[in-house]
Short mmCIF file of C-alpha atoms and ligand atoms in Angstrom, two decimals:
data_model
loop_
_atom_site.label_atom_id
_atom_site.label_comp_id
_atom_site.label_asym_id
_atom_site.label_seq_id
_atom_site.Cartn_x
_atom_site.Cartn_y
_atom_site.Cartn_z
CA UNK A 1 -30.35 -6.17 1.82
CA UNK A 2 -29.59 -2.99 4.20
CA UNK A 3 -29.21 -0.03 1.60
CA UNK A 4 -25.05 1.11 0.93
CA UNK A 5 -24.22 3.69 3.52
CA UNK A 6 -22.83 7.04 1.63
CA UNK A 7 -19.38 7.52 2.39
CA UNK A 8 -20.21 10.85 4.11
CA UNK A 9 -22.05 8.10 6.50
CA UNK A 10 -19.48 5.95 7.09
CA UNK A 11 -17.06 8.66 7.78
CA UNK A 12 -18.91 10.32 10.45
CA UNK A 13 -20.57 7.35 11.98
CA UNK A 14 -19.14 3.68 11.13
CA UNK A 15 -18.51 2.22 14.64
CA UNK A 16 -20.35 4.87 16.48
CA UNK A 17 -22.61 2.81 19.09
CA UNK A 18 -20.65 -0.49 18.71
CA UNK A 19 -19.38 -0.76 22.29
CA UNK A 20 -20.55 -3.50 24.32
CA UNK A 21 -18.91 -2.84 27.50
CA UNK A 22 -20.60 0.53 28.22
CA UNK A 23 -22.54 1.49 25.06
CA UNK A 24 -20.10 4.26 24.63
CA UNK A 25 -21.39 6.25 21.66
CA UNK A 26 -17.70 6.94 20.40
CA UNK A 27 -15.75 3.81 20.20
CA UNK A 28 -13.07 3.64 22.97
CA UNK A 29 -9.50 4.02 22.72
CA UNK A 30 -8.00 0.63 23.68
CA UNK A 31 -4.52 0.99 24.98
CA UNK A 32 -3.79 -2.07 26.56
CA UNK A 33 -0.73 -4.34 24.90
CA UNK A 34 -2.02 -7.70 25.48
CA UNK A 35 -5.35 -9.28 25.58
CA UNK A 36 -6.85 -11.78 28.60
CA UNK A 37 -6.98 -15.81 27.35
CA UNK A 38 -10.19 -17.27 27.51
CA UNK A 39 -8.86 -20.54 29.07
CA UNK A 40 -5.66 -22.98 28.43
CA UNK A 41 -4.89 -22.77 24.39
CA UNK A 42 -8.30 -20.61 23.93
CA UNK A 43 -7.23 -17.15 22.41
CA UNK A 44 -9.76 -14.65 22.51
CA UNK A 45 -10.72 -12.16 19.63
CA UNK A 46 -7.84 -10.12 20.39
CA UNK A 47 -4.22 -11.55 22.01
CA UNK A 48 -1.30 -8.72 21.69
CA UNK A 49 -1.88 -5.34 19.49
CA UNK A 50 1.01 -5.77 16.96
CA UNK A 51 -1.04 -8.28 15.76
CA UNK A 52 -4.62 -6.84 16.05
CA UNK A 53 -6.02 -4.10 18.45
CA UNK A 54 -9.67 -3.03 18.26
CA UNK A 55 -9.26 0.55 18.43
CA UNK A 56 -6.76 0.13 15.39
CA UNK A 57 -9.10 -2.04 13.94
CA UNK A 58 -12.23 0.49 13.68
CA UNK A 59 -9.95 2.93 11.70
CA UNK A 60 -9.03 0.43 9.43
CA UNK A 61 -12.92 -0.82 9.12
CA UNK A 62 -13.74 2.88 8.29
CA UNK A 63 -10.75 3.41 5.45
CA UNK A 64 -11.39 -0.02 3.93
CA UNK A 65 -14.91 1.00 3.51
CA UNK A 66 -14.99 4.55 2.14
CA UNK A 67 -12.24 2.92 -0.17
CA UNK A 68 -14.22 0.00 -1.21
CA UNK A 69 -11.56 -2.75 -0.48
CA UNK A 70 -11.42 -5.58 1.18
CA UNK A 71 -9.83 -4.48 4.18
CA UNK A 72 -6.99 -2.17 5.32
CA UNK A 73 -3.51 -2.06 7.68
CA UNK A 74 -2.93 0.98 9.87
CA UNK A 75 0.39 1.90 9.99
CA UNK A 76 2.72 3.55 11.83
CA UNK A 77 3.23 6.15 8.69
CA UNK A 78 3.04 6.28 4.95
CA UNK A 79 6.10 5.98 4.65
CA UNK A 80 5.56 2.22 6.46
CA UNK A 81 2.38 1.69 4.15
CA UNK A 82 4.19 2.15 0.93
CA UNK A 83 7.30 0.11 2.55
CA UNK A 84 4.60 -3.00 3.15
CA UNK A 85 3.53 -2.56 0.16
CA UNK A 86 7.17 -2.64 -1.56
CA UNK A 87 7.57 -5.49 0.82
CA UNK A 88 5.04 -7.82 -1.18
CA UNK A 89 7.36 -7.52 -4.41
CA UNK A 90 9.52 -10.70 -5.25
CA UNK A 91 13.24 -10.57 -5.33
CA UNK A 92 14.46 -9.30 -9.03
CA UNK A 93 11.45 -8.00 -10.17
CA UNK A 94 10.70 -4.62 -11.66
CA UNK A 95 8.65 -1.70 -9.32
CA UNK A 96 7.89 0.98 -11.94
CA UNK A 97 7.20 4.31 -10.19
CA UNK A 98 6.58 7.62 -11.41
CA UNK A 99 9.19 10.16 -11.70
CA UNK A 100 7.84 12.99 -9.88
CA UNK A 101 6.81 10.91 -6.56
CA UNK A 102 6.91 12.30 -3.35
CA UNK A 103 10.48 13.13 -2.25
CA UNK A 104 10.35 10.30 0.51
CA UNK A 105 9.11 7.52 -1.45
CA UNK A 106 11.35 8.31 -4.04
CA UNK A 107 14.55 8.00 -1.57
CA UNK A 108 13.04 4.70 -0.38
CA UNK A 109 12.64 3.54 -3.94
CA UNK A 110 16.25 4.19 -4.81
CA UNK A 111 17.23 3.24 -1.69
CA UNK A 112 15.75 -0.23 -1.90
CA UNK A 113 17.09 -0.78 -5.28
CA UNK A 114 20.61 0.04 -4.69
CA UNK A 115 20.37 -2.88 -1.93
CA UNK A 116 18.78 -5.52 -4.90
CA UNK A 117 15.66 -5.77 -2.88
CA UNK A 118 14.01 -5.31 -6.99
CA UNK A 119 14.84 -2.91 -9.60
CA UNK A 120 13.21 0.51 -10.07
CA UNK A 121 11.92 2.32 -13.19
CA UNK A 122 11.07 5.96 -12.84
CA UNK A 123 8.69 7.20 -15.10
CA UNK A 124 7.32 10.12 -16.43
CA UNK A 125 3.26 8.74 -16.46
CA UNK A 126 2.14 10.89 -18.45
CA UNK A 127 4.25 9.79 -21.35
CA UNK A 128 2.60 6.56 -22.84
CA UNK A 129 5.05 5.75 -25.17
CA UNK A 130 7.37 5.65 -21.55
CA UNK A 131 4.73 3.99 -19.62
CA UNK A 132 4.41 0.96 -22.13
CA UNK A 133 8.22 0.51 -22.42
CA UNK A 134 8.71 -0.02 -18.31
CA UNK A 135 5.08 -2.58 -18.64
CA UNK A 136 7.19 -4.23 -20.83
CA UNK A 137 9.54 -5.43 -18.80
CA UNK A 138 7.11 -7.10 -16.72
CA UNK A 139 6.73 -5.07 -13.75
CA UNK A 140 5.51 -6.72 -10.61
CA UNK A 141 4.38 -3.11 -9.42
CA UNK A 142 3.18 0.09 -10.94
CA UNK A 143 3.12 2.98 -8.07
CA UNK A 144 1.21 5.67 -9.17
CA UNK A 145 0.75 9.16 -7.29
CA UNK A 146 -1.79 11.27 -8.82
CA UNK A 147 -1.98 14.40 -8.26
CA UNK A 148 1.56 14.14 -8.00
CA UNK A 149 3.79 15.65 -5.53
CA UNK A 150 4.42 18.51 -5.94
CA UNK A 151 3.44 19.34 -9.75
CA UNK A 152 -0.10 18.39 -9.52
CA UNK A 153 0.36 16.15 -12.75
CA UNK A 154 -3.09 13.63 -12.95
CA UNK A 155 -2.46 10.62 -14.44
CA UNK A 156 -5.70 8.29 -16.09
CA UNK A 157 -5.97 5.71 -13.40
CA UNK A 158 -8.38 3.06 -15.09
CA UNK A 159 -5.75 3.39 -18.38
CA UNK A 160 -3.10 2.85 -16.56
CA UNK A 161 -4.51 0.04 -14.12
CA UNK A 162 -6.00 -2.14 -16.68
CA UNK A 163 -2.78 -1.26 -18.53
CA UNK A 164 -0.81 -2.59 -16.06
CA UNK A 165 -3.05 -5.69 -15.33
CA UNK A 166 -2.15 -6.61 -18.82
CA UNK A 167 1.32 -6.73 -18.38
CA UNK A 168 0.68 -8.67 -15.19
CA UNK A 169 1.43 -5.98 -12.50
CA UNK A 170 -0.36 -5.36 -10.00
CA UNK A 171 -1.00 -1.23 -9.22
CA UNK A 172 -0.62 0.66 -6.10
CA UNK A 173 -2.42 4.49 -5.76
CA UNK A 174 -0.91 6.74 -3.49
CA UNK A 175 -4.19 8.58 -2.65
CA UNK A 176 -3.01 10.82 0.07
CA UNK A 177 -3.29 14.28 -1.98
CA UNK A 178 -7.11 13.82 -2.41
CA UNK A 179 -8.14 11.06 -0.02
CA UNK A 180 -11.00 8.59 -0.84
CA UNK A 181 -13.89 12.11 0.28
CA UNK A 182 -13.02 13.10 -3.64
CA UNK A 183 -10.81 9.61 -5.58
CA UNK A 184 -11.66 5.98 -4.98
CA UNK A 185 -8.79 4.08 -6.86
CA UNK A 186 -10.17 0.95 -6.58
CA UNK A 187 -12.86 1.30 -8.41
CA UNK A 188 -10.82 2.54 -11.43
CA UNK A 189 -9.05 -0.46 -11.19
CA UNK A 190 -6.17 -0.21 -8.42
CA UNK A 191 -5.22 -3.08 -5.98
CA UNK A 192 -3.87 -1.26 -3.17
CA UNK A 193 -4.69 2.30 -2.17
CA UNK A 194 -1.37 3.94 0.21
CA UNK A 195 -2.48 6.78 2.67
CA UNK A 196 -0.10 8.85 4.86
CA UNK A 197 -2.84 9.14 7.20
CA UNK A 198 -0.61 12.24 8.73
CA UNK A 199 -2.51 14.35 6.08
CA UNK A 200 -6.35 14.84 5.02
CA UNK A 201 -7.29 11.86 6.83
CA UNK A 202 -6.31 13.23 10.50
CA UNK A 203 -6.61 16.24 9.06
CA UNK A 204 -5.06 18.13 12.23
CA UNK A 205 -1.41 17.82 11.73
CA UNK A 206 -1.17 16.28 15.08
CA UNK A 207 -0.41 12.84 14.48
CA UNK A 208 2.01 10.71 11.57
CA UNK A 209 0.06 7.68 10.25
CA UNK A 210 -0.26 5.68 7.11
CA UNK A 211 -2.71 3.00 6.09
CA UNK A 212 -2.71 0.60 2.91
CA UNK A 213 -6.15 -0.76 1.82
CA UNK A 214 -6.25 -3.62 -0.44
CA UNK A 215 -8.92 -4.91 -2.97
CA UNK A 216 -8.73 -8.85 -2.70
CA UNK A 217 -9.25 -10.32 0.91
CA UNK A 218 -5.72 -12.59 -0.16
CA UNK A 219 -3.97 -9.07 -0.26
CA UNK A 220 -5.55 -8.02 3.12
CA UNK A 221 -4.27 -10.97 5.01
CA UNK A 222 -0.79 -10.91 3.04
CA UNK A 223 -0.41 -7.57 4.25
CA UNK A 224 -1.78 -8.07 7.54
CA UNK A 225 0.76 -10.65 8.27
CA UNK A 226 3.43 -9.01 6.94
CA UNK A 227 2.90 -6.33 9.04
CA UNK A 228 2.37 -8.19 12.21
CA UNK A 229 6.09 -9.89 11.51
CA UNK A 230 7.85 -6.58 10.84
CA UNK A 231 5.65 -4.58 13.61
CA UNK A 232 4.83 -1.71 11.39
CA UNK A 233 1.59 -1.28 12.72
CA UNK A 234 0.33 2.14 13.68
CA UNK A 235 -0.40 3.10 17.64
CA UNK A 236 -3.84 2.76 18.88
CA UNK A 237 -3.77 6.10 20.14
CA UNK A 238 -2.94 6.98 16.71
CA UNK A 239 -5.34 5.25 15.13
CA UNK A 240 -7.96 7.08 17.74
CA UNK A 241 -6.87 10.54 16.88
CA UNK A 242 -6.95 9.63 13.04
CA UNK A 243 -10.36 8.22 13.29
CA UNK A 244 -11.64 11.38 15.34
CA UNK A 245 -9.82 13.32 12.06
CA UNK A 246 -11.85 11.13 9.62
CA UNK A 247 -15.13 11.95 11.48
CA UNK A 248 -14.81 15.66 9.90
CA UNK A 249 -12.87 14.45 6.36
CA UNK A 250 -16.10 15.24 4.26
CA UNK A 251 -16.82 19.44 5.62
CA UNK A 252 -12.76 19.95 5.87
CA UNK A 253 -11.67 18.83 2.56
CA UNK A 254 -14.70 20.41 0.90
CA UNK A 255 -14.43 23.76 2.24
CA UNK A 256 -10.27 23.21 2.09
CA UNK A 257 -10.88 23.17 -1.87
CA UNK A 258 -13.12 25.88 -2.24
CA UNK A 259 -10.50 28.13 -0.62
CA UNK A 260 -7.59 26.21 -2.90
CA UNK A 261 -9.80 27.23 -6.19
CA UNK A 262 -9.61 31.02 -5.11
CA UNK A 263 -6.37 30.81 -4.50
CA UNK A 264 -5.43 29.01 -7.50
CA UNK A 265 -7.39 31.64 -9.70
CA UNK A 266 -5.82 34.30 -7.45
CA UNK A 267 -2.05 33.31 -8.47
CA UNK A 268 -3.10 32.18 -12.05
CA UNK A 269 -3.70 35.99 -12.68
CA UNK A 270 -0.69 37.53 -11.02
CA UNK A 271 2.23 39.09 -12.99
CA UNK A 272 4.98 37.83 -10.80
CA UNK A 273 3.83 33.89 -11.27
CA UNK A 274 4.63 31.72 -14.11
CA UNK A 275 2.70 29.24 -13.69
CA UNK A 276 -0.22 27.69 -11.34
CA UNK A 277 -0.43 24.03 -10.98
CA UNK A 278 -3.97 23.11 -9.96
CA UNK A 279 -5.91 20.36 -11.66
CA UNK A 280 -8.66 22.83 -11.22
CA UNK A 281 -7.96 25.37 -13.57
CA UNK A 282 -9.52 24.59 -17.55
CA UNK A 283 -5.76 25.10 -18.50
CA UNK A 284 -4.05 22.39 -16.25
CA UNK A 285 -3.18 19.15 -18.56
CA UNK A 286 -4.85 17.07 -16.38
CA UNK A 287 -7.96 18.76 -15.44
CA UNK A 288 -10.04 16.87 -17.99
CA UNK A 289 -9.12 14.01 -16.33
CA UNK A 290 -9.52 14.86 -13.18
CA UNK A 291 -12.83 15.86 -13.68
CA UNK A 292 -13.04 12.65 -14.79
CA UNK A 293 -11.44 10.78 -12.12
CA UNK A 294 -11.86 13.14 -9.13
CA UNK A 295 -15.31 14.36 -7.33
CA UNK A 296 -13.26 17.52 -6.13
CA UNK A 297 -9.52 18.89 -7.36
CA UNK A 298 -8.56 19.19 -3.67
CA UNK A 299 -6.79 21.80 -1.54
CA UNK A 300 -3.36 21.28 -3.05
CA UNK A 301 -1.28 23.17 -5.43
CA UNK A 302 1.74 24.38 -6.27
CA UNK A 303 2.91 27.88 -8.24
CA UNK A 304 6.36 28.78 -9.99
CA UNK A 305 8.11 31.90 -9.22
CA UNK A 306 9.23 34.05 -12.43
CA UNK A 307 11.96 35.31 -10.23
CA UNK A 308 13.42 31.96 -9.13
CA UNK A 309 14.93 30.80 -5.83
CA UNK A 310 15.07 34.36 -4.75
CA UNK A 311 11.49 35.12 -5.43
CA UNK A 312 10.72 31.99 -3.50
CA UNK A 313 12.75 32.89 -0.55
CA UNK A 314 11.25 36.60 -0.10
CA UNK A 315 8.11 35.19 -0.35
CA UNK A 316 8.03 32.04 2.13
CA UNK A 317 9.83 34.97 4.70
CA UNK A 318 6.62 37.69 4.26
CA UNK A 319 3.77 35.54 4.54
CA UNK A 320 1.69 35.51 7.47
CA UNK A 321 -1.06 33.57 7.30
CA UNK A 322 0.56 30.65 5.63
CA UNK A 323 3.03 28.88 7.80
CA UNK A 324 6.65 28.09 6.17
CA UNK A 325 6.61 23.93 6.72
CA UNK A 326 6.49 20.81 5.21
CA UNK A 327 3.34 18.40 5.72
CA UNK A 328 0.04 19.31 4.45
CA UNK A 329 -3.87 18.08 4.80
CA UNK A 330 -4.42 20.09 7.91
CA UNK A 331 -6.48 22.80 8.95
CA UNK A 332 -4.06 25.52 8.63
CA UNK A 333 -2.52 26.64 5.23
CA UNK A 334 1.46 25.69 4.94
CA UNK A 335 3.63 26.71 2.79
CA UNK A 336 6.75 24.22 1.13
CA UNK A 337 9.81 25.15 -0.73
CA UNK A 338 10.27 21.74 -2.40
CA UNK A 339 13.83 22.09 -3.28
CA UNK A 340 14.96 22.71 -0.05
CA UNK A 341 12.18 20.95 1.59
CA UNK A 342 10.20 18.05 0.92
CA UNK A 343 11.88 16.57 -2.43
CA UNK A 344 15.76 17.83 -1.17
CA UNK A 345 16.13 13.73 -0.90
CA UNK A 346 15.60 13.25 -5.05
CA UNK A 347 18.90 15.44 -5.76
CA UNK A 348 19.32 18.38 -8.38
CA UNK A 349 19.86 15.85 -11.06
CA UNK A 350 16.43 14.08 -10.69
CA UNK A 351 14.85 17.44 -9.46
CA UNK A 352 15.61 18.88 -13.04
CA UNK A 353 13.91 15.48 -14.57
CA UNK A 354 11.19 15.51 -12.69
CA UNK A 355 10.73 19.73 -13.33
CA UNK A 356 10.63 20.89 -10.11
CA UNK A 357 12.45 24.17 -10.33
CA UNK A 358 13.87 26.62 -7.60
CA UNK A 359 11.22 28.88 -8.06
CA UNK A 360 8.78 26.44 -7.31
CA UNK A 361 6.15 27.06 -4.42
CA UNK A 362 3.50 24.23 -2.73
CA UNK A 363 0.76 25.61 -0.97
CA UNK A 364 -1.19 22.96 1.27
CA UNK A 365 -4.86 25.19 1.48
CA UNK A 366 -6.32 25.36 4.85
CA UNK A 367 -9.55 26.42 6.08
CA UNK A 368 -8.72 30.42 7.51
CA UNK A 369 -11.22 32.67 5.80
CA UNK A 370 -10.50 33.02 1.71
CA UNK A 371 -10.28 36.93 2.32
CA UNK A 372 -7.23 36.34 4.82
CA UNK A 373 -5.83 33.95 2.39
CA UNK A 374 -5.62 36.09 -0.63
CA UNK A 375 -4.74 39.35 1.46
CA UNK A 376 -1.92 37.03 2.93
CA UNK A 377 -0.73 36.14 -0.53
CA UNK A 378 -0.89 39.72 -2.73
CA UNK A 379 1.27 41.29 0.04
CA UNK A 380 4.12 38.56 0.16
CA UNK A 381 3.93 38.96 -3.71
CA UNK A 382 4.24 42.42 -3.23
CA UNK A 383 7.54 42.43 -2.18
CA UNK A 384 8.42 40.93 -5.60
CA UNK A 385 7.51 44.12 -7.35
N1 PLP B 401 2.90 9.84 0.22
C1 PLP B 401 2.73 11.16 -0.03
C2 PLP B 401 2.04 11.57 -1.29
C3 PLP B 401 3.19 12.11 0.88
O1 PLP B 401 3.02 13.42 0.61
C4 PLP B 401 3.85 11.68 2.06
C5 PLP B 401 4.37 12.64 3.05
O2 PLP B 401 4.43 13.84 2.82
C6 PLP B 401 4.02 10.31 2.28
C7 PLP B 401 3.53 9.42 1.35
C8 PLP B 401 4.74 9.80 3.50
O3 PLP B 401 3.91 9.87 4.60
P1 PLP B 401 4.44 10.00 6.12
O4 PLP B 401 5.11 11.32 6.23
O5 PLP B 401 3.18 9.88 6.92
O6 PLP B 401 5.38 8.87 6.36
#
């Protein structure tokens, strides 16, 4: 048996050299729509590209394998791979989802729900006595984000999987805050792994993408069919420009972190800062199991304000460095307002629930020198004093 390629392998190599037209060392970007017939009723490998394209096809080769699954759909976004995902779940039944998702998937939750498509639970997952109550009702689906968006709150994937599996649900991981360079949900338990792509995995905040990877083959070609009917697939071009982001996912998100722990330390001791959420500090609740869990904290985090929605405001306007937009995963450092920004769609009423305050910063940690980072920072905070 061939010895297992490392994942730091597979990233920068799986498909290199696998042309046969030309021997092209980087795979090519195939672009065409439809695909010739070998002869009367003989359909080649490929026939139209909603269906199957190869260049699409290598990227998904590449995620399903530094996942471990079975196989993977590209997508046109995450938003798309959590949708064909939701898609999967029986009329009536229960999706439970955690309280503090992402902004988007929250609205598509609700949104979903309201139209009967199933019923939604929002939970707080880090509150067991709340997480066996929804399993109770004999989920279909348990959605969990960890580390959540945007509070950084880590939640025990294998509990909570084999948890789940007990109450006969199967589990979804939104991996996109860490991607599978530092968590591999699958093999604490999950069945489906969602990536917007748009983030770590591109890597260049150049291109909107989402992929879901499945453990069980019979998910794979569920999913692959489903997304073939609804045409959800992502671009080939896209799926070229994510693959050339993947090449690079191992050095980026490595050296993204190291400059998100010096940050993190960096706010963590500042007067005018309440609190740091970053699974890598010893006094984040989750950071024991993230260590656990996680080969890396990653290059997110968010910080609240003493001084509130003002505070926020003055500094998002006097940084320099970090760049005032929503997104995150690339190169460059961004920095979110989630109130206004990215979770605006949950309302003030779920907002409060979910504790995401006014004062509340996210940082996205890119890879400009740590000295630029930190001198960015202190003077915005300066303005505070
Ligand atoms: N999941 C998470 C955790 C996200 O942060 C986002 C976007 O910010 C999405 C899903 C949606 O991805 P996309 O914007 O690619 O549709």
């Amino acid at each position: 048996m061939p010895r297992a390629r490392d994942p730091r392998t597979i990233a920068a190599a799986n498909g290199v050299g696998s042309d046969t037209a030309f021997g092209a060392v980087t795979p090519p970007l195939h672009l065409s729509t439809t695909y010739l017939f070998e002869g009367f009723e003989r359909e080649g490998s490929y026939a139209y590209s909603r269906t199957a394209n190869p260049t699409r096809d290598q990227l998904a080769d590449t995620l399903a394998k530094l996942e471990g699954g079975a196989g993977a759909v590209v997508t046109s976004s995450g938003m798309a791979a959590v949708d064909l995902v939701l898609a999967r779940v029986e009329p009536g039944r229960l999706v439970v989802a955690p309280h503090d998702c992402y902004g988007g998937t929250y609205r598509l939750l609700a949104a979903r729900a309201e139209r009967r498509q199933f019923e939604i639970a929002f939970v707080n997952q880090s509150d067991p006595a709340a997480v066996a109550q929804a399993l109770e009702r004999g989920p279909a689906l348990l959605l969990i984000e960890t580390p959540s968006n945007p509070l950084m709150r880590v939640v025990d994937i294998r509990a909570l999987s084999a948890l789940a599996k007990a109450a006969g649900a199967k589990v979804a991981v939104d991996n996109t805050f860490l991607s599978p360079a530092l968590q591999q949900p699958i093999s604490l338990g999950a069945d489906y792994v969602i990536h917007s792509t748009t983030k770590y995995l591109n890597g260049h905040s150049d291109v909107v993408g989402g992929a879901v990877i499945a453990a069980d083959p019979a998910d794979v070609e569920a999913l692959t069919a489903w997304a073939n009917m609804t045409g959800v697939t992502g671009s080939p071009f896209d799926a070229y420009m994510i693959l050339r982001g993947v090449r690079t996912l191992f050095p980026r998100i490595e050296r993204q972190q190291q400059n998100a722990a010096a940050v993190a330390a960096f706010l963590d001791a500042h007067p005018a800062v309440r609190v740091v959420h970053y699974p890598g500090l010893a006094s984040h609740p989750g950071h024991k199991i993230a260590s656990a869990q996680q080969s890396g904290f990653g290059a997110m985090l968010s910080f609240d304000l003493a001084g509130g929605a003002e505070a926020a405001r003055k500094v998002v306007e006097s940084v320099q460095v970090f760049s005032l937009a929503e997104s995150l995963g690339g190169v460059e450092s961004l920095v979110a307002h989630p109130a206004t920004m990215t979770h605006v769609g949950m309302g003030p009423e779920a907002r409060a629930i979910a504790g995401i305050g006014d004062g509340l910063l996210r940082l996205s940690v890119g890879l400009e020198s740590e000295a630029d980072l930190l001198a960015d920072l202190a003077q915005a905070l300066e303005t505070l004093a």
